[in-house]
Structure formats: structure tokens, C-alpha cells
XYZ file of N, CA and C in Angstrom:
735
model
N 18.158 126.820 -94.341
C 18.563 125.463 -94.872
C 20.056 124.805 -94.492
N 21.527 126.500 -95.221
C 22.279 126.776 -94.456
C 22.465 126.086 -92.982
N 22.136 126.808 -92.202
C 21.988 126.689 -90.565
C 21.840 125.205 -90.435
N 20.957 124.728 -90.872
C 20.048 123.485 -90.464
C 21.556 122.234 -90.630
N 22.103 122.622 -92.344
C 23.324 121.837 -92.019
C 24.854 122.047 -91.408
N 24.865 123.763 -91.000
C 25.735 123.358 -90.100
C 25.431 122.814 -88.717
N 23.958 122.987 -88.154
C 24.382 122.658 -87.082
C 23.884 120.742 -87.031
N 23.327 120.392 -87.945
C 23.814 118.800 -88.513
C 25.440 118.310 -87.895
N 26.373 118.765 -89.039
C 27.788 119.174 -89.242
C 28.135 119.380 -88.013
N 28.158 120.073 -86.803
C 28.467 119.998 -85.590
C 27.832 119.339 -84.873
N 26.787 118.943 -84.601
C 26.824 117.272 -84.037
C 27.474 116.109 -83.699
N 27.321 116.112 -85.421
C 28.161 114.494 -86.233
C 29.560 114.591 -85.591
N 30.433 116.044 -85.417
C 31.509 116.196 -85.518
C 31.886 116.316 -84.136
N 30.639 117.318 -82.875
C 31.311 117.595 -81.757
C 30.650 115.947 -80.793
N 29.674 114.941 -81.029
C 28.958 114.469 -80.630
C 29.311 112.943 -81.292
N 29.069 112.718 -82.122
C 29.212 111.539 -83.012
C 30.735 111.469 -82.901
N 31.109 111.770 -83.830
C 32.900 111.167 -84.070
C 33.411 110.563 -83.297
N 33.667 111.044 -81.381
C 34.013 110.795 -80.400
C 33.198 109.623 -79.655
N 31.961 109.366 -79.894
C 31.350 108.515 -79.812
C 31.117 107.161 -80.585
N 31.484 107.530 -81.987
C 31.686 106.180 -82.844
C 33.530 105.594 -82.898
N 34.088 106.853 -82.561
C 35.294 106.077 -81.528
C 35.543 105.377 -80.671
N 35.256 105.836 -79.754
C 34.742 105.316 -78.262
C 34.464 103.821 -78.697
N 33.357 103.172 -79.149
C 32.841 102.040 -79.209
C 33.352 101.228 -80.193
N 34.262 102.155 -81.069
C 35.876 100.837 -81.761
C 36.801 100.896 -81.050
N 37.017 101.089 -80.267
C 38.063 101.105 -78.915
C 37.214 100.348 -78.591
N 36.457 100.383 -77.928
C 35.911 99.143 -76.532
C 35.877 97.950 -77.428
N 34.980 98.039 -79.172
C 34.638 96.389 -79.011
C 35.961 95.977 -79.785
N 37.726 96.887 -79.728
C 38.762 96.297 -79.256
C 38.848 95.321 -78.473
N 38.640 95.996 -77.177
C 39.201 96.296 -76.203
C 38.381 94.539 -75.061
N 39.290 93.819 -74.437
C 39.028 92.435 -73.917
C 38.915 92.668 -72.881
N 37.234 92.510 -72.743
C 36.808 92.451 -71.647
C 35.680 91.282 -71.016
N 34.676 91.348 -69.712
C 33.520 89.945 -69.898
C 32.566 90.522 -70.085
N 32.231 88.949 -70.951
C 30.812 88.897 -71.783
C 30.056 88.846 -70.803
N 29.980 88.800 -69.283
C 28.767 88.551 -69.023
C 29.496 89.061 -67.154
N 28.805 89.598 -66.839
C 28.959 89.830 -65.070
C 29.694 88.979 -64.224
N 29.294 87.519 -64.460
C 29.195 86.796 -63.616
C 30.878 86.168 -63.583
N 31.454 86.766 -64.686
C 32.913 87.253 -64.728
C 33.961 87.912 -65.216
N 32.465 88.746 -64.567
C 33.935 90.060 -64.262
C 34.294 90.143 -62.576
N 35.448 90.984 -62.667
C 36.086 91.520 -61.323
C 34.905 92.666 -60.647
N 34.408 92.225 -59.256
C 33.639 93.427 -58.569
C 34.640 93.435 -57.424
N 36.314 92.635 -57.449
C 36.789 92.644 -55.758
C 37.220 94.933 -55.685
N 37.396 95.300 -54.439
C 38.108 96.008 -54.127
C 39.617 96.546 -55.084
N 39.357 97.540 -55.694
C 41.089 98.165 -56.623
C 41.268 98.746 -55.634
N 42.077 98.834 -54.220
C 42.661 99.377 -53.212
C 42.949 100.622 -53.859
N 41.686 101.186 -53.979
C 42.306 102.356 -54.142
C 42.027 103.896 -52.708
N 41.004 103.258 -52.153
C 40.454 103.907 -50.779
C 41.789 103.469 -49.117
N 42.165 104.273 -48.339
C 43.243 104.300 -47.522
C 42.732 102.698 -46.119
N 43.214 101.712 -45.853
C 43.145 100.901 -44.627
C 42.322 102.110 -43.359
N 40.762 101.087 -43.333
C 40.928 101.019 -42.735
C 41.628 101.371 -41.221
N 42.475 101.026 -40.669
C 42.922 101.138 -39.625
C 44.188 102.478 -39.995
N 44.531 102.860 -40.833
C 45.062 104.317 -41.056
C 44.580 105.082 -41.007
N 43.199 105.202 -40.595
C 43.231 106.554 -40.951
C 41.636 106.680 -39.399
N 41.156 107.798 -38.672
C 40.429 108.091 -38.413
C 39.470 109.045 -38.979
N 39.882 109.967 -39.697
C 39.354 110.891 -40.207
C 37.544 110.685 -40.554
N 36.889 111.632 -40.906
C 36.005 111.422 -41.638
C 36.656 111.197 -43.320
N 35.805 111.180 -43.960
C 36.013 111.127 -45.624
C 34.427 110.355 -46.515
N 34.508 111.452 -47.437
C 33.210 111.691 -48.419
C 33.418 111.488 -49.874
N 33.779 109.698 -50.825
C 34.935 110.041 -51.790
C 33.377 110.169 -52.980
N 33.461 110.288 -53.248
C 32.629 110.216 -55.337
C 33.467 109.198 -56.092
N 32.859 108.197 -56.859
C 33.473 107.438 -57.585
C 32.754 107.402 -59.407
N 33.395 106.545 -59.985
C 32.959 106.496 -61.403
C 33.163 105.698 -62.559
N 33.124 104.973 -62.370
C 33.908 103.487 -63.405
C 32.800 103.623 -64.817
N 33.356 103.324 -66.251
C 33.051 102.546 -66.980
C 31.667 101.357 -66.602
N 31.106 101.023 -67.210
C 29.792 100.444 -67.181
C 30.164 99.038 -67.831
N 29.246 98.255 -67.566
C 29.688 96.754 -68.667
C 28.750 96.921 -69.898
N 29.470 95.936 -71.008
C 28.379 95.123 -71.888
C 28.953 96.843 -73.150
N 28.184 96.550 -74.231
C 28.423 97.743 -75.290
C 27.439 99.086 -75.150
N 27.169 99.316 -73.516
C 26.848 100.363 -72.716
C 28.497 101.279 -72.694
N 29.785 100.133 -72.126
C 30.927 100.830 -71.790
C 31.263 101.624 -72.431
N 30.784 101.179 -73.722
C 31.428 102.703 -74.778
C 31.223 103.824 -74.200
N 30.216 104.538 -73.816
C 29.822 105.430 -74.101
C 28.675 105.937 -72.360
N 29.120 105.089 -71.354
C 28.498 105.404 -70.841
C 28.999 104.344 -69.095
N 29.063 105.491 -68.203
C 30.302 105.360 -66.137
C 28.569 104.688 -65.471
N 29.137 104.235 -64.497
C 28.587 103.936 -63.731
C 28.912 104.914 -61.629
N 28.408 106.029 -61.469
C 29.027 106.251 -60.376
C 28.113 106.314 -58.506
N 28.595 105.993 -57.960
C 28.814 105.755 -56.510
C 29.205 106.638 -55.559
N 28.592 106.968 -54.464
C 28.665 106.751 -53.250
C 29.705 106.632 -51.654
N 30.779 107.276 -51.074
C 31.192 106.400 -50.042
C 31.763 107.367 -49.337
N 31.188 106.629 -48.078
C 30.741 107.677 -46.506
C 32.008 106.812 -45.921
N 32.079 107.783 -44.190
C 33.163 106.731 -43.648
C 33.242 108.341 -42.500
N 32.053 108.051 -41.611
C 32.253 109.102 -40.155
C 33.693 109.474 -39.461
N 33.619 109.641 -38.815
C 35.208 109.978 -38.200
C 34.889 108.876 -37.083
N 35.982 108.635 -37.041
C 36.618 106.763 -36.257
C 36.122 105.845 -36.561
N 34.846 105.708 -38.014
C 34.263 104.468 -37.991
C 35.461 103.307 -38.796
N 34.622 101.643 -38.745
C 35.347 101.092 -38.873
C 35.003 100.396 -40.149
N 33.837 101.265 -40.597
C 33.838 100.855 -41.942
C 33.380 101.446 -43.004
N 33.481 101.325 -44.587
C 33.049 102.229 -45.445
C 31.699 102.105 -45.808
N 30.814 103.082 -46.129
C 29.111 102.869 -46.693
C 29.174 103.122 -47.473
N 28.850 102.488 -48.473
C 29.254 102.429 -50.247
C 27.548 102.951 -50.636
N 26.864 104.081 -51.493
C 25.871 103.437 -52.056
C 25.741 103.774 -53.271
N 25.160 102.836 -54.112
C 24.868 103.114 -55.390
C 22.994 102.663 -55.620
N 22.663 103.732 -56.367
C 21.326 103.550 -57.123
C 21.719 102.484 -58.799
N 20.737 101.172 -58.432
C 20.478 100.323 -59.938
C 19.166 100.264 -60.043
N 19.590 99.144 -61.288
C 18.021 98.756 -61.535
C 17.619 98.127 -61.112
N 17.615 97.087 -60.215
C 17.443 95.962 -60.036
C 16.418 95.710 -58.085
N 15.614 95.561 -57.451
C 15.794 95.263 -56.616
C 15.751 96.527 -55.642
N 16.040 96.432 -54.838
C 16.185 97.752 -53.961
C 16.829 98.871 -54.414
N 16.571 99.845 -54.890
C 17.098 100.972 -55.738
C 18.278 101.660 -55.299
N 18.289 101.735 -54.545
C 19.807 102.121 -53.313
C 20.132 101.949 -52.776
N 21.314 101.063 -53.696
C 22.231 99.243 -52.711
C 22.827 100.222 -51.611
N 23.246 99.579 -50.240
C 24.265 100.265 -49.639
C 25.318 99.095 -49.237
N 26.187 99.346 -49.569
C 27.450 97.973 -49.356
C 27.119 96.842 -50.116
N 26.337 96.481 -50.779
C 26.257 95.581 -51.845
C 28.109 95.595 -52.448
N 28.790 96.391 -52.861
C 30.344 95.585 -53.433
C 31.227 96.860 -52.338
N 32.749 95.797 -52.557
C 33.348 96.402 -51.435
C 33.496 98.297 -52.248
N 33.346 98.693 -51.237
C 33.663 100.331 -51.401
C 34.396 101.085 -52.554
N 35.649 100.300 -53.418
C 36.124 101.095 -54.181
C 36.266 99.924 -55.651
N 35.215 98.832 -54.746
C 35.467 98.214 -56.323
C 35.158 98.788 -57.452
N 36.122 97.554 -58.815
C 36.518 97.417 -59.612
C 34.641 97.873 -60.260
N 33.946 97.666 -61.425
C 32.486 98.050 -61.672
C 32.321 96.988 -63.484
N 32.124 95.690 -63.050
C 32.039 95.142 -64.664
C 33.471 95.332 -65.037
N 35.006 94.480 -64.272
C 35.897 94.741 -63.975
C 37.147 95.624 -64.810
N 35.767 97.419 -64.294
C 37.114 98.383 -65.364
C 36.355 99.118 -63.755
N 38.453 99.794 -63.824
C 38.883 100.497 -62.565
C 38.066 101.547 -62.537
N 37.780 101.803 -60.766
C 36.772 102.867 -60.550
C 38.270 104.489 -60.691
N 37.129 105.798 -61.346
C 37.804 107.055 -61.061
C 37.210 107.576 -59.858
N 38.169 108.308 -59.245
C 37.596 109.307 -58.349
C 37.091 110.736 -58.886
N 36.306 110.583 -58.700
C 35.154 112.084 -58.951
C 36.051 113.284 -57.719
N 35.781 112.929 -57.036
C 36.553 114.182 -55.853
C 35.804 113.202 -54.769
N 37.011 113.697 -53.640
C 36.870 113.412 -51.869
C 37.176 115.196 -51.080
N 36.810 114.507 -50.042
C 36.664 115.356 -49.055
C 37.130 114.490 -47.185
N 37.999 114.745 -46.654
C 38.368 114.634 -45.697
C 38.397 115.064 -45.077
N 39.216 114.745 -43.632
C 38.681 115.385 -42.434
C 36.805 116.385 -41.709
N 37.677 117.320 -40.612
C 36.953 118.255 -40.131
C 35.431 118.522 -41.578
N 35.959 118.790 -42.499
C 34.727 119.560 -43.943
C 34.265 118.467 -43.970
N 34.724 117.334 -43.788
C 33.373 115.705 -44.690
C 32.991 115.323 -42.663
N 33.534 115.779 -42.094
C 32.707 115.321 -41.067
C 31.388 116.062 -40.693
N 31.442 117.560 -41.208
C 30.788 118.720 -41.356
C 29.392 117.994 -42.667
N 29.751 118.229 -43.569
C 29.367 117.105 -44.890
C 28.179 115.921 -44.495
N 28.865 115.609 -44.385
C 28.558 113.443 -43.957
C 26.618 113.764 -43.907
N 25.920 114.692 -43.024
C 24.916 115.190 -42.505
C 23.926 115.218 -43.955
N 25.158 116.049 -44.728
C 24.223 116.996 -45.607
C 23.866 115.991 -46.646
N 25.144 114.826 -46.937
C 24.888 113.964 -47.929
C 23.985 112.848 -47.596
N 24.345 112.635 -46.155
C 22.640 111.371 -45.704
C 21.545 112.034 -46.444
N 21.320 113.284 -45.695
C 20.302 113.991 -46.187
C 19.416 113.511 -47.240
N 20.268 114.134 -48.578
C 20.195 114.355 -50.023
C 20.193 113.218 -50.164
N 20.975 112.264 -50.041
C 20.430 111.140 -50.097
C 19.003 109.941 -49.519
N 18.651 111.012 -48.580
C 16.953 110.138 -48.038
C 16.190 110.873 -48.538
N 16.756 112.112 -48.939
C 15.392 113.122 -50.225
C 15.383 112.793 -51.555
N 16.427 111.317 -52.176
C 16.101 110.925 -53.517
C 14.642 111.176 -53.863
N 14.175 111.461 -54.721
C 13.130 111.222 -55.238
C 13.141 110.100 -55.725
N 13.691 109.502 -56.254
C 13.249 107.759 -57.326
C 14.150 106.957 -56.594
N 13.798 106.745 -55.388
C 14.424 106.169 -54.611
C 13.506 104.678 -54.340
N 12.038 104.705 -54.992
C 11.574 103.435 -54.777
C 11.698 102.463 -55.868
N 11.595 100.822 -55.721
C 11.062 99.926 -56.964
C 10.531 100.514 -58.259
N 10.932 100.970 -59.027
C 11.005 101.280 -60.138
C 11.155 102.384 -60.373
N 11.911 102.926 -59.977
C 12.412 103.788 -59.768
C 13.691 104.316 -60.717
N 14.537 103.378 -61.747
C 14.652 103.367 -63.004
C 14.795 103.696 -64.235
N 15.335 104.512 -64.734
C 15.437 104.804 -66.561
C 17.022 104.265 -67.068
N 16.673 103.518 -67.777
C 18.365 103.623 -68.273
C 19.171 104.419 -68.720
N 18.244 105.064 -70.500
C 18.080 106.373 -70.354
C 16.129 106.779 -71.042
N 16.814 108.906 -70.586
C 17.539 108.938 -70.617
C 17.751 109.649 -69.026
N 17.510 108.349 -68.236
C 16.926 108.987 -66.555
C 15.643 108.390 -66.226
N 15.271 108.377 -64.770
C 16.877 108.696 -63.878
C 17.343 107.546 -62.977
N 18.590 107.407 -63.353
C 19.644 106.229 -63.622
C 20.806 106.242 -62.162
N 21.380 105.526 -61.989
C 22.460 106.263 -61.075
C 23.219 107.327 -60.895
N 23.572 107.466 -62.341
C 24.300 108.635 -62.482
C 23.704 110.628 -61.530
N 22.046 110.048 -61.843
C 20.784 110.853 -61.950
C 20.551 111.005 -60.414
N 21.105 109.813 -59.552
C 21.467 109.931 -58.266
C 22.585 110.620 -57.484
N 23.685 110.169 -57.783
C 24.592 110.756 -57.688
C 24.657 112.525 -57.680
N 23.756 112.586 -58.581
C 23.935 114.262 -59.553
C 23.561 115.060 -58.759
N 22.139 114.016 -58.619
C 21.183 114.775 -57.233
C 22.249 115.360 -56.185
N 22.991 114.516 -55.572
C 23.444 114.794 -54.035
C 24.581 115.755 -54.159
N 25.214 115.850 -55.181
C 26.345 116.571 -55.690
C 25.455 118.072 -55.759
N 24.279 117.737 -56.787
C 24.009 119.664 -56.629
C 23.090 120.165 -54.822
N 22.768 118.968 -54.633
C 21.708 119.252 -53.003
C 23.635 119.522 -51.732
N 24.252 119.040 -52.920
C 25.560 119.126 -51.662
C 26.087 120.258 -52.304
N 26.136 121.423 -52.755
C 27.429 121.752 -53.418
C 28.699 121.957 -52.372
N 29.131 121.590 -51.590
C 30.423 122.228 -51.269
C 31.324 120.913 -51.263
N 30.586 119.624 -51.682
C 31.293 119.061 -52.224
C 32.351 118.976 -54.021
N 31.717 119.964 -54.257
C 33.161 120.494 -55.052
C 33.186 119.837 -56.384
N 31.856 119.279 -57.215
C 31.629 118.837 -58.293
C 31.418 117.905 -59.579
N 31.280 117.647 -59.548
C 29.994 117.362 -60.662
C 30.747 116.098 -61.610
N 30.281 115.365 -61.939
C 30.562 114.087 -62.960
C 31.403 113.847 -63.756
N 31.503 112.991 -64.790
C 32.381 112.808 -65.397
C 31.546 113.186 -67.219
N 31.813 113.189 -67.949
C 30.921 113.584 -69.532
C 30.339 111.909 -69.946
N 30.856 111.260 -69.217
C 29.930 110.058 -69.683
C 29.287 109.562 -68.825
N 28.713 109.737 -67.824
C 28.121 109.844 -66.789
C 26.408 109.876 -67.544
N 25.821 109.344 -67.747
C 24.344 109.242 -68.806
C 24.003 109.193 -67.857
N 22.618 110.095 -67.585
C 21.735 110.910 -67.085
C 22.452 111.364 -65.780
N 23.057 112.066 -65.126
C 23.586 113.125 -65.133
C 23.081 114.073 -64.059
N 22.509 114.507 -66.037
C 21.787 115.986 -66.375
C 20.384 115.790 -66.383
N 19.697 114.017 -65.790
C 17.918 113.878 -65.530
C 17.636 115.677 -64.442
N 17.267 116.662 -64.516
C 16.409 117.221 -63.084
C 14.872 116.071 -62.808
N 14.850 116.213 -61.516
C 14.085 115.862 -60.662
C 12.511 116.400 -60.731
N 11.863 115.576 -61.233
C 10.107 115.854 -61.419
C 10.211 116.794 -62.828
N 10.840 116.430 -63.292
C 10.530 117.580 -64.647
C 10.522 118.217 -64.881
N 12.027 118.814 -63.496
C 12.284 120.659 -64.052
C 12.817 121.022 -64.698
N 12.387 122.500 -65.180
C 13.689 122.784 -66.415
C 15.086 123.673 -65.814
N 14.953 123.919 -65.083
C 15.192 124.815 -64.495
C 16.266 124.862 -63.299
N 17.706 124.593 -62.582
C 17.940 123.888 -61.051
C 19.660 125.332 -61.452
N 19.346 125.653 -59.949
C 20.186 127.144 -59.510
C 20.898 126.324 -58.427
N 21.908 125.827 -58.354
C 22.474 125.293 -57.398
C 22.489 125.919 -55.911
N 22.408 125.941 -55.033
C 22.059 126.352 -53.773
C 23.202 127.849 -53.372
N 24.679 126.863 -53.577
C 25.815 128.228 -53.813
C 25.970 129.375 -54.875
N 24.763 129.368 -55.536
C 24.683 130.146 -56.862
C 25.645 129.741 -58.033
N 26.586 128.596 -57.829
C 27.919 128.331 -58.897
C 27.994 127.968 -59.902
N 25.948 127.321 -59.775
C 26.191 126.367 -61.394
C 24.607 126.222 -61.278
N 24.144 126.337 -63.093
C 23.235 126.910 -63.205
C 22.879 125.939 -64.067
N 21.885 124.672 -64.173
C 21.269 123.939 -64.789
C 20.180 124.125 -65.726
N 20.241 123.632 -67.221
C 18.495 123.758 -67.439
C 18.960 122.761 -68.522
N 17.483 121.964 -68.349
C 17.516 120.550 -69.440
C 16.103 120.454 -70.151
N 15.635 119.052 -71.105
C 14.836 118.729 -71.636
C 14.655 117.898 -71.125
N 14.254 117.327 -69.884
C 14.355 115.907 -69.338
C 15.591 115.204 -69.680
N 16.908 115.986 -69.534
C 17.774 115.445 -69.762
C 18.501 114.901 -71.306
N 17.876 115.454 -72.260
C 18.582 114.693 -73.311
C 18.246 116.111 -74.012
N 18.299 116.841 -73.913
C 18.818 118.263 -74.563
C 19.136 119.932 -73.625
N 20.158 120.270 -73.352
C 19.784 121.334 -72.332
C 21.593 121.678 -72.234
N 21.758 122.800 -70.726
C 23.397 123.046 -71.148
C 23.550 123.125 -69.383
N 24.163 123.143 -68.966
C 25.086 123.814 -67.634
C 26.604 124.620 -68.227
N 26.473 125.910 -67.049
C 27.147 127.291 -66.239
C 27.698 126.952 -65.267
N 28.982 127.563 -65.091
C 29.836 128.084 -63.666
C 30.659 127.273 -62.948
N 30.665 127.576 -62.230
C 32.639 127.207 -61.976
C 33.104 125.982 -61.157
N 32.007 125.152 -60.841
C 32.213 123.582 -61.404
C 31.854 123.339 -62.852
N 30.486 123.290 -63.541
C 30.730 122.538 -64.917
C 31.848 123.283 -66.073
N 31.807 124.303 -65.448
C 32.465 125.269 -66.459
C 31.029 125.443 -67.855
N 31.100 125.250 -68.929
C 30.503 125.056 -70.218
C 30.124 124.305 -70.687
N 28.749 122.828 -70.729
C 28.632 122.496 -71.414
C 27.293 121.970 -71.927
N 27.471 121.546 -72.791
C 25.896 121.533 -73.965
C 25.479 120.255 -73.820
N 24.720 119.589 -73.846
C 24.073 118.062 -73.503
C 23.206 118.239 -74.666
N 23.642 116.180 -75.326
C 22.988 116.155 -76.224
C 22.784 114.686 -75.963
N 20.822 114.086 -75.795
C 20.617 112.958 -76.031
C 21.614 112.486 -75.215
N 21.990 113.383 -73.954
C 22.923 112.699 -72.886
C 24.382 113.051 -73.081
N 24.785 112.978 -73.547
C 26.277 112.913 -74.899
C 26.184 114.347 -73.628
N 27.960 114.693 -73.127
C 27.909 116.204 -72.916
C 29.745 116.669 -73.162
N 29.574 117.605 -73.811
C 30.643 118.652 -74.423
C 31.269 119.721 -74.012
N 31.724 120.264 -73.417
C 32.289 121.402 -73.168
C 33.982 121.750 -72.122
N 33.808 122.745 -71.460
C 35.005 123.085 -71.479
C 34.731 123.659 -69.352
N 36.006 123.231 -69.117
C 35.928 122.891 -67.444
C 36.772 123.977 -67.528
N 36.403 125.147 -66.620
C 36.822 126.380 -66.409
C 37.497 125.834 -64.738
N 37.793 125.602 -63.750
C 37.801 124.966 -62.986
C 39.572 125.276 -62.540
N 38.889 123.662 -63.464
C 40.689 123.237 -63.839
C 40.872 122.873 -65.645
N 41.143 123.893 -65.752
C 41.333 124.080 -67.199
C 41.413 122.285 -68.235
N 40.546 122.789 -68.975
C 40.189 121.022 -69.511
C 38.920 121.518 -70.511
N 39.032 120.109 -71.696
C 37.688 119.883 -72.241
C 37.473 118.331 -71.783
N 35.551 118.640 -72.410
C 34.793 117.224 -71.896
C 34.171 116.565 -73.230
N 34.447 116.128 -73.455
C 33.834 115.224 -74.839
C 33.530 114.033 -74.338
N 32.704 113.723 -75.584
C 31.235 113.110 -75.213
C 31.458 111.708 -75.603
N 30.848 110.607 -74.526
C 32.089 109.279 -74.604
C 32.754 108.933 -74.244
N 34.054 110.059 -73.773
C 35.558 109.784 -73.755
C 35.433 109.998 -72.209
N 35.919 111.437 -71.655
C 35.246 111.799 -70.373
C 36.134 113.533 -70.682
N 36.619 113.645 -69.416
C 37.786 114.795 -69.389
C 39.053 115.085 -69.868
N 39.432 115.708 -70.233
C 40.917 115.312 -70.792
C 41.478 117.139 -70.330
N 42.647 117.286 -68.798
C 42.696 118.547 -69.081
C 43.533 118.248 -67.820
N 44.116 119.108 -66.864
C 44.401 119.364 -66.073
C 44.038 118.559 -64.688
């Protein structure tokens, strides 16, 4: 009984307190009430196309709209081939064709929330990795209409996390508030990244853990993530994000 009480207290302190605090802050924030009122324009984060011929890959994440924004974000992928005159943006969405291409500017606000750059790769390395990224996008197993479940997944973050696991050379994981990122396809319970630098265990994205050089050490509970970052020292706080170097 004592062990159960300690476990419940740990869940309350580690997962629920930050979630309630984030929800309280979100309730006070001035934000659009409807998607039609939101800013979906460019945030001006990407280099102008005429300024660089380099190949590039970017992963973005931004808090989503409505009450979900208190605890959850939306992630997407941007690529640019060497010498290309346009960026290509890929999102997984819950309406229409699930994987959308260029339905928003590459670095657009999401429900008026500024995007966060999760990682970027440029130059020769990006040129090498773009075909791998495109292959991973094509191989995503929930790409058909109906292949979207807001919680626990598969959702927009499941899609981007799948690509990051399939192309570990991108060297990144999505932030702790990317709910759905830990949902493994086809009911998979254990996944080891191809470079053996991360291992993931999960029960349908609800309860699990990740450990390794990229993930650090994370414990997942109902889509919320708490943990420690090793590669870039910091802490991962449920619903809030990552704080550190």
C-alpha cells in the first residue's frame, strides 16, 4: 500500500502538477478562439531561398490550438534540395489526405503559435539524408485517410517521430509536449534505432520509456514525457518542454 501511495504521489508531482500549471498559464494567454482567426503565415525563421543553394532539412514543432495547446504540440518536416527554389513541407493531419505537402508556408505559425526549431541539417549531409527522409515519409504506415487518432496516436507527432527513428542521423527527438511521438507503429512494443543509440519500449504510446544518446532517459505516462537529456544537459518536463543547454 505504501508503494502504491508513493507511486501515485510521484505521478502527481512529476506529471500532473506541470500539466495543471501549463493549463493554468494557457487559460490566461491571449489566443485565437477559432482556426479562422489564427495566424498561419510565415514566422520568418528560414533563410530566403535566393540566399542559399545548400540542401537543408528542418524539423519544426509548435504548440497547437484550443485547449490542446496547454499540453500538446504539432510537428512537421521541411526539406530543400540543393539549388531548389522552394521548400517542401510535410505534415500529418487529421482531415483530408493525412500527409499534406506544402499546405502551409514551411516555417508558418501554427494556430498563431511560433514554431520551435527541433533540429536542422544543411549542406552535403542534408543532400545525403534527403532521399532517406523521403523514403521514410513514403514508408509511414498510417498515411491513408483514417490513419489518424488524436490520442494516444498515430497522429502528427507519430509521423515525424517515425521519420526521426528511421533516419537516426538527423540526431533529434521531438520535445516532451509532442504527444503521440512515442506511439510505435503496428503495435510494436520494443524498437531499437538502426544506429543502436536509442531504445524505445511502449504499450501503445501510453506507458513506456526511451533511453539512449538522443533521448537521454525518459519515462512516458499517458502521452506525457518526463526525463533527463544527456547529449545536451537538461530536463524534460511534461506539457512544458525541455529546459537546459
